PDB file of C-alpha atoms in Angstrom:
ATOM      1  CA  MET A 114     -74.923  -7.282 -18.581  1.00 50.00           C
ATOM      2  CA  ALA A 115     -73.108  -9.133 -21.293  1.00 50.00           C
ATOM      3  CA  ALA A 116     -75.329 -11.190 -23.151  1.00 52.00           C
ATOM      4  CA  ALA A 117     -74.189 -14.659 -22.606  1.00 52.00           C
ATOM      5  CA  ASP A 118     -73.236 -15.494 -26.046  1.00 53.00           C
ATOM      6  CA  GLU A 119     -70.944 -12.079 -26.414  1.00 54.00           C
ATOM      7  CA  LEU A 120     -68.850 -14.400 -22.908  1.00 55.00           C
ATOM      8  CA  ALA A 121     -68.144 -17.647 -25.241  1.00 55.00           C
ATOM      9  CA  PHE A 122     -64.417 -18.514 -26.480  1.00 52.00           C
ATOM     10  CA  HIS A 123     -64.230 -17.249 -30.030  1.00 54.00           C
ATOM     11  CA  GLU A 124     -61.016 -18.220 -31.840  1.00 53.00           C
ATOM     12  CA  PHE A 125     -58.818 -15.374 -33.768  1.00 51.00           C
ATOM     13  CA  GLU A 126     -59.092 -15.301 -36.651  1.00 53.00           C
ATOM     14  CA  GLU A 127     -55.524 -13.859 -37.186  1.00 52.00           C
ATOM     15  CA  ALA A 128     -54.241 -17.380 -35.366  1.00 50.00           C
ATOM     16  CA  SER A 129     -56.200 -19.497 -38.032  1.00 54.00           C
ATOM     17  CA  ASP A 130     -55.066 -17.859 -41.281  1.00 56.00           C
ATOM     18  CA  LEU A 131     -51.236 -17.790 -39.769  1.00 51.00           C
ATOM     19  CA  LEU A 132     -51.602 -21.725 -39.390  1.00 51.00           C
ATOM     20  CA  ALA A 133     -53.150 -21.781 -42.631  1.00 54.00           C
ATOM     21  CA  GLU A 134     -50.323 -20.017 -44.551  1.00 57.00           C
ATOM     22  CA  THR A 135     -48.025 -22.094 -42.027  1.00 55.00           C
ATOM     23  CA  PRO A 136     -49.211 -25.413 -41.388  1.00 54.00           C
ATOM     24  CA  ASP A 137     -45.590 -26.417 -39.653  1.00 55.00           C
ATOM     25  CA  ALA A 138     -46.407 -23.481 -37.123  1.00 50.00           C
ATOM     26  CA  ALA A 139     -46.638 -24.604 -33.621  1.00 50.00           C
ATOM     27  CA  THR A 140     -48.666 -22.909 -30.464  1.00 50.00           C
ATOM     28  CA  THR A 141     -47.045 -22.403 -27.310  1.00 48.00           C
ATOM     29  CA  SER A 142     -49.537 -22.549 -24.534  1.00 46.00           C
ATOM     30  CA  GLY A 143     -49.835 -20.017 -21.737  1.00 45.00           C
ATOM     31  CA  SER A 144     -49.243 -17.188 -24.586  1.00 44.00           C
ATOM     32  CA  ASN A 145     -50.749 -18.404 -27.953  1.00 46.00           C
ATOM     33  CA  GLN A 146     -47.772 -16.955 -29.383  1.00 46.00           C
ATOM     34  CA  LEU A 147     -46.849 -19.159 -32.924  1.00 45.00           C
ATOM     35  CA  THR A 148     -43.965 -20.067 -33.462  1.00 44.00           C
ATOM     36  CA  PRO A 149     -42.715 -21.251 -36.372  1.00 46.00           C
ATOM     37  CA  GLN A 150     -40.207 -24.353 -35.923  1.00 48.00           C
ATOM     38  CA  GLY A 151     -36.627 -23.589 -36.959  1.00 45.00           C
ATOM     39  CA  HIS A 152     -36.225 -20.408 -34.400  1.00 45.00           C
ATOM     40  CA  VAL A 153     -35.646 -20.293 -30.970  1.00 44.00           C
ATOM     41  CA  ALA A 154     -38.072 -18.183 -28.647  1.00 45.00           C
ATOM     42  CA  VAL A 155     -36.915 -16.061 -26.178  1.00 44.00           C
ATOM     43  CA  ALA A 156     -38.974 -16.200 -23.504  1.00 44.00           C
ATOM     44  CA  VAL A 157     -39.402 -12.549 -21.259  1.00 44.00           C
ATOM     45  CA  ASP A 158     -40.423 -13.379 -17.864  1.00 48.00           C
ATOM     46  CA  SER A 159     -42.580 -11.142 -15.207  1.00 46.00           C
ATOM     47  CA  GLY A 160     -39.041  -9.319 -14.130  1.00 46.00           C
ATOM     48  CA  GLY A 161     -38.225  -7.862 -17.155  1.00 47.00           C
ATOM     49  CA  SER A 162     -34.350 -10.642 -17.499  1.00 46.00           C
ATOM     50  CA  TYR A 163     -34.250 -10.642 -20.867  1.00 44.00           C
ATOM     51  CA  GLY A 164     -31.112 -12.526 -21.793  1.00 50.00           C
ATOM     52  CA  ALA A 165     -30.573 -13.927 -18.674  1.00 49.00           C
ATOM     53  CA  GLU A 166     -29.203 -17.182 -19.227  1.00 50.00           C
ATOM     54  CA  GLU A 167     -26.851 -15.474 -22.071  1.00 54.00           C
ATOM     55  CA  GLU A 168     -25.649 -13.185 -19.213  1.00 55.00           C
ATOM     56  CA  VAL A 169     -25.310 -16.046 -17.319  1.00 48.00           C
ATOM     57  CA  GLU A 170     -23.182 -18.264 -19.644  1.00 56.00           C
ATOM     58  CA  GLU A 171     -20.785 -14.971 -20.582  1.00 59.00           C
ATOM     59  CA  SER A 172     -20.107 -14.755 -16.320  1.00 58.00           C
ATOM     60  CA  ASP A 173     -19.658 -18.597 -16.108  1.00 53.00           C
ATOM     61  CA  ARG A 174     -16.792 -18.037 -19.346  1.00 56.00           C
ATOM     62  CA  THR A 175     -14.703 -15.121 -17.932  1.00 57.00           C
ATOM     63  CA  ALA A 176     -14.905 -17.166 -14.827  1.00 49.00           C
ATOM     64  CA  LEU A 177     -13.280 -19.947 -17.193  1.00 45.00           C
ATOM     65  CA  LEU A 178     -10.836 -17.761 -18.340  1.00 49.00           C
ATOM     66  CA  GLN A 179      -9.493 -16.610 -15.195  1.00 52.00           C
ATOM     67  CA  GLU A 180      -9.348 -19.882 -13.387  1.00 44.00           C
ATOM     68  CA  GLU A 181      -7.193 -20.886 -16.693  1.00 43.00           C
ATOM     69  CA  LYS A 182      -4.848 -17.712 -16.246  1.00 50.00           C
ATOM     70  CA  GLN A 183      -1.832 -18.986 -14.713  1.00 56.00           C
ATOM     71  CA  GLN A 184      -0.224 -16.777 -11.944  1.00 58.00           C
ATOM     72  CA  PRO A 185       2.990 -15.608 -12.439  1.00 61.00           C
ATOM     73  CA  GLY A 186       6.121 -18.439 -10.224  1.00 62.00           C
ATOM     74  CA  PHE A 187       8.383 -16.300  -6.875  1.00 56.00           C
ATOM     75  CA  TRP A 188      11.028 -16.959  -8.667  1.00 67.00           C
ATOM     76  CA  THR A 189       9.958 -15.039 -12.360  1.00 66.00           C
ATOM     77  CA  PHE A 190       9.917 -11.404 -13.156  1.00 64.00           C
ATOM     78  CA  GLY A 191       6.500 -10.976 -13.836  1.00 67.00           C
ATOM     79  CA  TYR A 192       5.878 -12.064 -10.029  1.00 65.00           C
ATOM     80  CA  TYR A 193       7.797  -8.922  -8.413  1.00 67.00           C
ATOM     81  CA  GLN A 194       6.526  -6.389 -11.369  1.00 75.00           C
ATOM     82  CA  SER A 195       2.952  -6.546  -9.532  1.00 72.00           C
ATOM     83  CA  PHE A 196       4.282  -4.391  -6.912  1.00 72.00           C
ATOM     84  CA  PHE A 197       5.386  -1.977  -8.271  1.00 81.00           C
ATOM     85  CA  ASP A 198       2.129  -1.145 -10.325  1.00 79.00           C
ATOM     86  CA  VAL A 199       1.823   1.888  -9.205  1.00 84.00           C
ATOM     87  CA  ASP A 200       1.294   5.649 -10.898  1.00 86.00           C
ATOM     88  CA  THR A 201       2.066   9.146  -9.603  1.00 89.00           C
ATOM     89  CA  SER A 202      -0.394   9.724  -8.252  1.00 89.00           C
ATOM     90  CA  GLN A 203      -1.260   7.003  -5.995  1.00 88.00           C
ATOM     91  CA  VAL A 204       2.176   7.597  -4.635  1.00 90.00           C
ATOM     92  CA  LEU A 205       1.928  11.457  -3.775  1.00 91.00           C
ATOM     93  CA  ASP A 206      -1.843  10.234  -2.712  1.00 90.00           C
ATOM     94  CA  ARG A 207       0.168   7.759   0.200  1.00 91.00           C
ATOM     95  CA  ILE A 208       3.066  10.071   0.864  1.00 93.00           C
ATOM     96  CA  ARG A 209       0.168  12.797   1.953  1.00 91.00           C
ATOM     97  CA  GLY A 210      -1.208  10.240   3.934  1.00 89.00           C
ATOM     98  CA  SER A 211       1.876   9.513   5.714  1.00 89.00           C
ATOM     99  CA  LEU A 212       2.660  12.928   6.740  1.00 90.00           C
ATOM    100  CA  LEU A 213      -1.548  13.510   7.628  1.00 87.00           C
ATOM    101  CA  PRO A 214      -1.817  11.211   9.985  1.00 87.00           C
ATOM    102  CA  ARG A 215      -5.527  11.319  12.237  1.00 83.00           C
ATOM    103  CA  PRO A 216      -6.907   9.169  14.499  1.00 82.00           C
ATOM    104  CA  GLY A 217      -9.495   6.905  12.415  1.00 77.00           C
ATOM    105  CA  HIS A 218      -8.221   7.605   9.164  1.00 80.00           C
ATOM    106  CA  ASN A 219      -6.103   4.151   8.333  1.00 81.00           C
ATOM    107  CA  PHE A 220      -3.583   4.457   6.075  1.00 86.00           C
ATOM    108  CA  VAL A 221      -3.829   1.102   4.539  1.00 84.00           C
ATOM    109  CA  ARG A 222      -7.419   0.965   4.114  1.00 83.00           C
ATOM    110  CA  HIS A 223      -7.868   4.735   2.786  1.00 81.00           C
ATOM    111  CA  HIS A 224      -4.927   4.558   0.956  1.00 86.00           C
ATOM    112  CA  LEU A 225      -3.224   0.986   0.282  1.00 83.00           C
ATOM    113  CA  ARG A 226      -6.807  -0.070  -0.514  1.00 76.00           C
ATOM    114  CA  ASN A 227      -5.421  -4.060  -0.920  1.00 76.00           C
ATOM    115  CA  ARG A 228      -2.643  -2.795  -3.340  1.00 84.00           C
ATOM    116  CA  PRO A 229       0.495  -2.366  -0.935  1.00 86.00           C
ATOM    117  CA  ASP A 230       3.814  -1.122  -3.352  1.00 88.00           C
ATOM    118  CA  LEU A 231       7.191  -1.775  -3.383  1.00 89.00           C
ATOM    119  CA  TYR A 232       8.025   1.012  -5.322  1.00 91.00           C
ATOM    120  CA  GLY A 233       7.306   4.332  -3.012  1.00 90.00           C
ATOM    121  CA  PRO A 234       9.007   2.371   0.103  1.00 93.00           C
ATOM    122  CA  PHE A 235      12.303   1.825  -1.922  1.00 93.00           C
ATOM    123  CA  TRP A 236      12.642   5.000  -3.153  1.00 94.00           C
ATOM    124  CA  ILE A 237      11.741   6.933  -0.722  1.00 95.00           C
ATOM    125  CA  CYS A 238      14.640   4.177   1.660  1.00 95.00           C
ATOM    126  CA  ALA A 239      17.201   5.329  -0.758  1.00 95.00           C
ATOM    127  CA  THR A 240      16.647   8.641  -1.024  1.00 95.00           C
ATOM    128  CA  LEU A 241      16.432   8.902   2.887  1.00 94.00           C
ATOM    129  CA  ALA A 242      19.812   7.030   2.747  1.00 93.00           C
ATOM    130  CA  PHE A 243      21.802   9.492   0.542  1.00 93.00           C
ATOM    131  CA  VAL A 244      20.424  12.181   1.748  1.00 93.00           C
ATOM    132  CA  LEU A 245      22.217  11.419   5.076  1.00 91.00           C
ATOM    133  CA  ALA A 246      25.304  10.625   3.732  1.00 88.00           C
ATOM    134  CA  VAL A 247      25.026  13.982   1.974  1.00 88.00           C
ATOM    135  CA  THR A 248      24.410  15.978   4.776  1.00 88.00           C
ATOM    136  CA  GLY A 249      26.456  14.618   6.743  1.00 82.00           C
ATOM    137  CA  ASN A 250      29.350  15.557   4.677  1.00 80.00           C
ATOM    138  CA  LEU A 251      27.946  19.113   4.344  1.00 83.00           C
ATOM    139  CA  THR A 252      28.136  19.682   7.555  1.00 79.00           C
ATOM    140  CA  LEU A 253      31.514  18.450   8.523  1.00 76.00           C
ATOM    141  CA  VAL A 254      32.195  20.907   5.619  1.00 77.00           C
ATOM    142  CA  LEU A 255      30.240  23.599   7.399  1.00 75.00           C
ATOM    143  CA  ALA A 256      32.301  23.454  10.812  1.00 70.00           C
ATOM    144  CA  GLN A 257      35.762  22.703   8.634  1.00 70.00           C
ATOM    145  CA  ARG A 258      35.362  26.609   7.762  1.00 73.00           C
ATOM    146  CA  ARG A 259      34.230  27.787  10.966  1.00 70.00           C
ATOM    147  CA  ASP A 260      37.763  25.612  12.767  1.00 68.00           C
ATOM    148  CA  PRO A 261      40.853  25.579  10.254  1.00 71.00           C
ATOM    149  CA  SER A 262      42.682  23.418  11.874  1.00 70.00           C
ATOM    150  CA  ILE A 263      40.233  21.355  10.962  1.00 66.00           C
ATOM    151  CA  HIS A 264      41.089  18.351   7.730  1.00 68.00           C
ATOM    152  CA  TYR A 265      37.995  17.204   6.592  1.00 68.00           C
ATOM    153  CA  SER A 266      38.686  13.970   4.022  1.00 70.00           C
ATOM    154  CA  PRO A 267      35.097  12.626   2.616  1.00 71.00           C
ATOM    155  CA  GLN A 268      33.913   8.974   3.025  1.00 68.00           C
ATOM    156  CA  PHE A 269      31.712   7.488   0.419  1.00 75.00           C
ATOM    157  CA  HIS A 270      31.138   4.165   2.831  1.00 77.00           C
ATOM    158  CA  LYS A 271      28.666   6.068   4.456  1.00 79.00           C
ATOM    159  CA  VAL A 272      25.954   6.048   1.585  1.00 85.00           C
ATOM    160  CA  THR A 273      25.988   2.179   1.943  1.00 88.00           C
ATOM    161  CA  VAL A 274      25.965   2.176   6.583  1.00 88.00           C
ATOM    162  CA  ALA A 275      23.248   4.328   5.799  1.00 89.00           C
ATOM    163  CA  GLY A 276      21.554   2.143   2.879  1.00 91.00           C
ATOM    164  CA  VAL A 277      22.241  -1.147   4.565  1.00 93.00           C
ATOM    165  CA  THR A 278      21.079  -0.072   8.198  1.00 93.00           C
ATOM    166  CA  ILE A 279      17.292   1.994   6.592  1.00 95.00           C
ATOM    167  CA  TYR A 280      16.507  -1.476   4.635  1.00 95.00           C
ATOM    168  CA  CYS A 281      17.195  -3.818   6.859  1.00 95.00           C
ATOM    169  CA  TYR A 282      14.756  -1.245   9.550  1.00 96.00           C
ATOM    170  CA  VAL A 283      12.056  -1.117   6.640  1.00 94.00           C
ATOM    171  CA  TRP A 284      12.343  -5.296   6.212  1.00 94.00           C
ATOM    172  CA  LEU A 285      13.169  -6.816   9.652  1.00 95.00           C
ATOM    173  CA  VAL A 286      11.239  -5.009  12.163  1.00 95.00           C
ATOM    174  CA  PRO A 287       7.611  -4.892  10.166  1.00 94.00           C
ATOM    175  CA  LEU A 288       8.568  -8.895  10.157  1.00 94.00           C
ATOM    176  CA  ALA A 289       8.902  -9.096  13.221  1.00 94.00           C
ATOM    177  CA  LEU A 290       5.653  -8.073  13.645  1.00 93.00           C
ATOM    178  CA  TRP A 291       4.144  -9.847  11.742  1.00 91.00           C
ATOM    179  CA  ALA A 292       4.935 -12.540  12.582  1.00 90.00           C
ATOM    180  CA  PHE A 293       4.178 -11.562  15.935  1.00 89.00           C
ATOM    181  CA  LEU A 294       0.409 -10.148  15.099  1.00 87.00           C
ATOM    182  CA  ARG A 295       0.206 -13.578  13.269  1.00 86.00           C
ATOM    183  CA  TRP A 296       0.920 -15.404  16.154  1.00 84.00           C
ATOM    184  CA  ARG A 297      -1.411 -13.162  18.406  1.00 79.00           C
ATOM    185  CA  LYS A 298      -4.239 -13.875  16.170  1.00 74.00           C
ATOM    186  CA  GLY A 299      -4.230 -17.989  16.664  1.00 62.00           C
ATOM    187  CA  VAL A 300      -4.426 -16.155  21.066  1.00 58.00           C
ATOM    188  CA  ARG A 301      -7.695 -13.524  19.881  1.00 58.00           C
ATOM    189  CA  GLU A 302      -9.202 -14.974  17.342  1.00 53.00           C
ATOM    190  CA  ARG A 303     -10.790 -11.683  16.344  1.00 53.00           C
ATOM    191  CA  MET A 304      -7.506  -9.940  15.025  1.00 51.00           C
ATOM    192  CA  GLY A 305      -6.707  -9.633  11.617  1.00 58.00           C
ATOM    193  CA  PRO A 306      -3.103  -8.969  10.649  1.00 72.00           C
ATOM    194  CA  TYR A 307      -2.120  -6.725   7.859  1.00 84.00           C
ATOM    195  CA  THR A 308      -0.262  -8.952   5.198  1.00 87.00           C
ATOM    196  CA  PHE A 309       3.588  -8.665   5.562  1.00 90.00           C
ATOM    197  CA  LEU A 310       3.431  -6.365   2.477  1.00 89.00           C
ATOM    198  CA  GLU A 311       1.037  -4.122   3.708  1.00 90.00           C
ATOM    199  CA  THR A 312       3.397  -3.784   6.728  1.00 92.00           C
ATOM    200  CA  VAL A 313       6.767  -3.080   5.097  1.00 93.00           C
ATOM    201  CA  CYS A 314       4.288  -0.686   2.844  1.00 92.00           C
ATOM    202  CA  VAL A 315       3.553   1.119   6.334  1.00 93.00           C
ATOM    203  CA  TYR A 316       7.278   1.336   7.279  1.00 95.00           C
ATOM    204  CA  GLY A 317       8.487   2.440   3.882  1.00 94.00           C
ATOM    205  CA  TYR A 318       5.611   5.477   3.510  1.00 94.00           C
ATOM    206  CA  SER A 319       5.905   6.714   7.247  1.00 94.00           C
ATOM    207  CA  LEU A 320      10.008   7.980   6.551  1.00 95.00           C
ATOM    208  CA  PHE A 321       9.452   9.863   3.890  1.00 95.00           C
ATOM    209  CA  VAL A 322       9.027  12.906   7.008  1.00 95.00           C
ATOM    210  CA  PHE A 323      12.498  12.369   7.940  1.00 95.00           C
ATOM    211  CA  ILE A 324      13.683  13.484   3.884  1.00 95.00           C
ATOM    212  CA  PRO A 325      12.981  16.966   4.249  1.00 95.00           C
ATOM    213  CA  THR A 326      13.854  17.229   8.674  1.00 94.00           C
ATOM    214  CA  VAL A 327      17.799  15.945   7.367  1.00 93.00           C
ATOM    215  CA  VAL A 328      17.351  18.596   5.153  1.00 92.00           C
ATOM    216  CA  LEU A 329      16.983  21.086   7.993  1.00 92.00           C
ATOM    217  CA  TRP A 330      19.082  20.004   9.820  1.00 90.00           C
ATOM    218  CA  LEU A 331      21.969  22.091   8.309  1.00 88.00           C
ATOM    219  CA  ILE A 332      20.497  24.977  10.244  1.00 87.00           C
ATOM    220  CA  PRO A 333      22.989  25.333  12.568  1.00 82.00           C
ATOM    221  CA  VAL A 334      21.027  25.662  15.234  1.00 87.00           C
ATOM    222  CA  PRO A 335      21.494  22.716  17.773  1.00 88.00           C
ATOM    223  CA  TRP A 336      17.214  23.002  19.545  1.00 91.00           C
ATOM    224  CA  LEU A 337      16.077  23.942  16.241  1.00 92.00           C
ATOM    225  CA  GLN A 338      17.844  21.034  14.697  1.00 90.00           C
ATOM    226  CA  TRP A 339      16.211  18.580  17.796  1.00 92.00           C
ATOM    227  CA  LEU A 340      12.820  20.743  17.472  1.00 94.00           C
ATOM    228  CA  PHE A 341      12.560  19.498  13.459  1.00 94.00           C
ATOM    229  CA  GLY A 342      13.114  15.903  14.449  1.00 93.00           C
ATOM    230  CA  GLY A 343      10.782  15.653  17.102  1.00 94.00           C
ATOM    231  CA  LEU A 344       8.375  16.289  14.595  1.00 95.00           C
ATOM    232  CA  ALA A 345       9.338  13.606  12.240  1.00 95.00           C
ATOM    233  CA  LEU A 346       9.254  11.239  14.855  1.00 95.00           C
ATOM    234  CA  ALA A 347       5.693  12.619  15.641  1.00 95.00           C
ATOM    235  CA  LEU A 348       4.087  12.177  12.552  1.00 94.00           C
ATOM    236  CA  SER A 349       6.051   9.175  11.852  1.00 94.00           C
ATOM    237  CA  ALA A 350       5.181   7.833  14.950  1.00 94.00           C
ATOM    238  CA  ALA A 351       1.902   8.339  15.111  1.00 93.00           C
ATOM    239  CA  SER A 352       0.894   7.301  10.857  1.00 92.00           C
ATOM    240  CA  LEU A 353       2.054   4.313  11.998  1.00 93.00           C
ATOM    241  CA  VAL A 354       0.076   3.898  15.572  1.00 93.00           C
ATOM    242  CA  PHE A 355      -2.695   5.115  14.023  1.00 92.00           C
ATOM    243  CA  THR A 356      -2.767   3.186  11.690  1.00 91.00           C
ATOM    244  CA  LEU A 357      -1.764  -0.230  13.977  1.00 90.00           C
ATOM    245  CA  TRP A 358      -4.503   0.557  16.391  1.00 89.00           C
ATOM    246  CA  PRO A 359      -7.520  -1.238  14.512  1.00 86.00           C
ATOM    247  CA  VAL A 360      -5.682  -4.451  15.016  1.00 87.00           C
ATOM    248  CA  VAL A 361      -3.797  -4.479  18.119  1.00 87.00           C
ATOM    249  CA  ARG A 362      -7.083  -2.670  20.111  1.00 84.00           C
ATOM    250  CA  GLU A 363      -8.396  -6.235  19.562  1.00 79.00           C
ATOM    251  CA  ASP A 364      -5.941  -7.691  22.349  1.00 81.00           C
ATOM    252  CA  THR A 365      -5.445  -7.283  26.073  1.00 85.00           C
ATOM    253  CA  ARG A 366      -4.683  -3.397  27.078  1.00 88.00           C
ATOM    254  CA  LEU A 367      -1.487  -4.915  28.115  1.00 91.00           C
ATOM    255  CA  VAL A 368       0.321  -6.473  24.843  1.00 89.00           C
ATOM    256  CA  ALA A 369      -1.508  -3.669  22.650  1.00 90.00           C
ATOM    257  CA  ALA A 370       0.559  -0.953  24.701  1.00 92.00           C
ATOM    258  CA  VAL A 371       3.703  -2.766  25.169  1.00 93.00           C
ATOM    259  CA  LEU A 372       3.611  -3.650  21.338  1.00 93.00           C
ATOM    260  CA  LEU A 373       2.593   0.351  20.491  1.00 94.00           C
ATOM    261  CA  SER A 374       5.528   1.368  22.284  1.00 95.00           C
ATOM    262  CA  THR A 375       7.799  -1.054  21.127  1.00 95.00           C
ATOM    263  CA  VAL A 376       7.044   0.551  17.744  1.00 95.00           C
ATOM    264  CA  VAL A 377       7.736   3.860  18.862  1.00 95.00           C
ATOM    265  CA  LEU A 378      10.372   3.350  20.516  1.00 96.00           C
ATOM    266  CA  LEU A 379      12.584   1.632  17.929  1.00 95.00           C
ATOM    267  CA  HIS A 380      11.237   4.564  15.194  1.00 95.00           C
ATOM    268  CA  ALA A 381      12.797   6.580  18.123  1.00 95.00           C
ATOM    269  CA  LEU A 382      16.138   4.983  18.235  1.00 95.00           C
ATOM    270  CA  LEU A 383      15.411   5.075  14.099  1.00 94.00           C
ATOM    271  CA  ALA A 384      15.400   9.052  14.203  1.00 93.00           C
ATOM    272  CA  VAL A 385      18.052   9.663  17.033  1.00 92.00           C
ATOM    273  CA  GLY A 386      20.487   7.442  14.957  1.00 90.00           C
ATOM    274  CA  CYS A 387      19.740   9.294  11.570  1.00 88.00           C
ATOM    275  CA  LYS A 388      19.919  12.974  13.650  1.00 87.00           C
ATOM    276  CA  THR A 389      23.404  12.310  15.926  1.00 84.00           C
ATOM    277  CA  TRP A 390      25.396   9.209  13.240  1.00 76.00           C
ATOM    278  CA  PRO A 391      25.968  11.516  10.009  1.00 64.00           C
ATOM    279  CA  SER A 392      28.262  14.266  11.659  1.00 58.00           C
ATOM    280  CA  GLY A 393      29.871  11.678  14.431  1.00 54.00           C
ATOM    281  CA  SER A 394      32.598   9.165  12.921  1.00 45.00           C
ATOM    282  CA  GLY A 395      31.314   8.633  10.008  1.00 39.00           C
ATOM    283  CA  CYS A 396      33.158  10.921   8.587  1.00 40.00           C
ATOM    284  CA  GLN A 397      37.017  11.480   9.608  1.00 43.00           C
ATOM    285  CA  MET A 398      38.139  14.890  11.336  1.00 42.00           C
ATOM    286  CA  CYS A 399      41.584  15.523  12.236  1.00 45.00           C
ATOM    287  CA  PRO A 400      43.708  18.120  13.442  1.00 44.00           C
ATOM    288  CA  ARG A 401      45.258  19.236   9.872  1.00 44.00           C
ATOM    289  CA  ARG A 402      49.137  18.960   9.197  1.00 43.00           C
ATOM    290  CA  GLU A 403      50.860  21.002   7.550  1.00 42.00           C
ATOM    291  CA  THR A 404      54.656  20.141   6.424  1.00 38.00           C
ATOM    292  CA  THR A 405      57.551  21.972   5.954  1.00 40.00           C
ATOM    293  CA  VAL A 406      59.854  21.838   3.392  1.00 36.00           C
TER     294      VAL A 406
END
């Protein structure tokens, strides 16, 4: 057992010597550390949060800078520039997602990730309109070779008609769908519709499968053309249904069934129009007139 004098309080000699050398120093209670005046002591708590105050100040400064940064206006070029800020890998990933739809794989959550773009839908629609016009003219050229009595004269307005039709479909149908889902959100509070740009982006990428399909329609086999068209429609419509299902499943069964059926029906009408219109009245075919001198 230790002696009583060993348990008595003893003043440390180092502290006494330090106070003698620096009379202006002050001691800190609780830690017995000497801190000269004019210096700042940084305390370290039991959790090891060293410099926590500096980190808080830095985060507050960053938040203030972000608040002070003004967002570009709706009428400025910078406002729309963010919708085209995507790279090639992102566009290819979203194209693959539209070509390979599967249940439980949401295109918006897994591919868009709350960053919809207009670059991909814009060029997909433009390419589809151009390919429709070119293949429609080529189809009639091939028909002319089989029947020499047919006179073919190309009409370039097919590009304009196809472009206006496709762009109206990609913008107006998502607008109506988005407005309907916003209205149903007030009726069914659990529903959370996508944004308008996300809906446009989904529709735009869903049309990519029709580009190679339209090229394959140059094969002069009717049943094979309709087979390619049916497969393209199935993939494109499945991409839309699997993306919209997490939103509409919280609604009543009747509303969900009618909404998804309408989406598929409108998509089918677009596919049938792409199949039948280019070889129809879009180009002029008339019997060849032979002039005699």
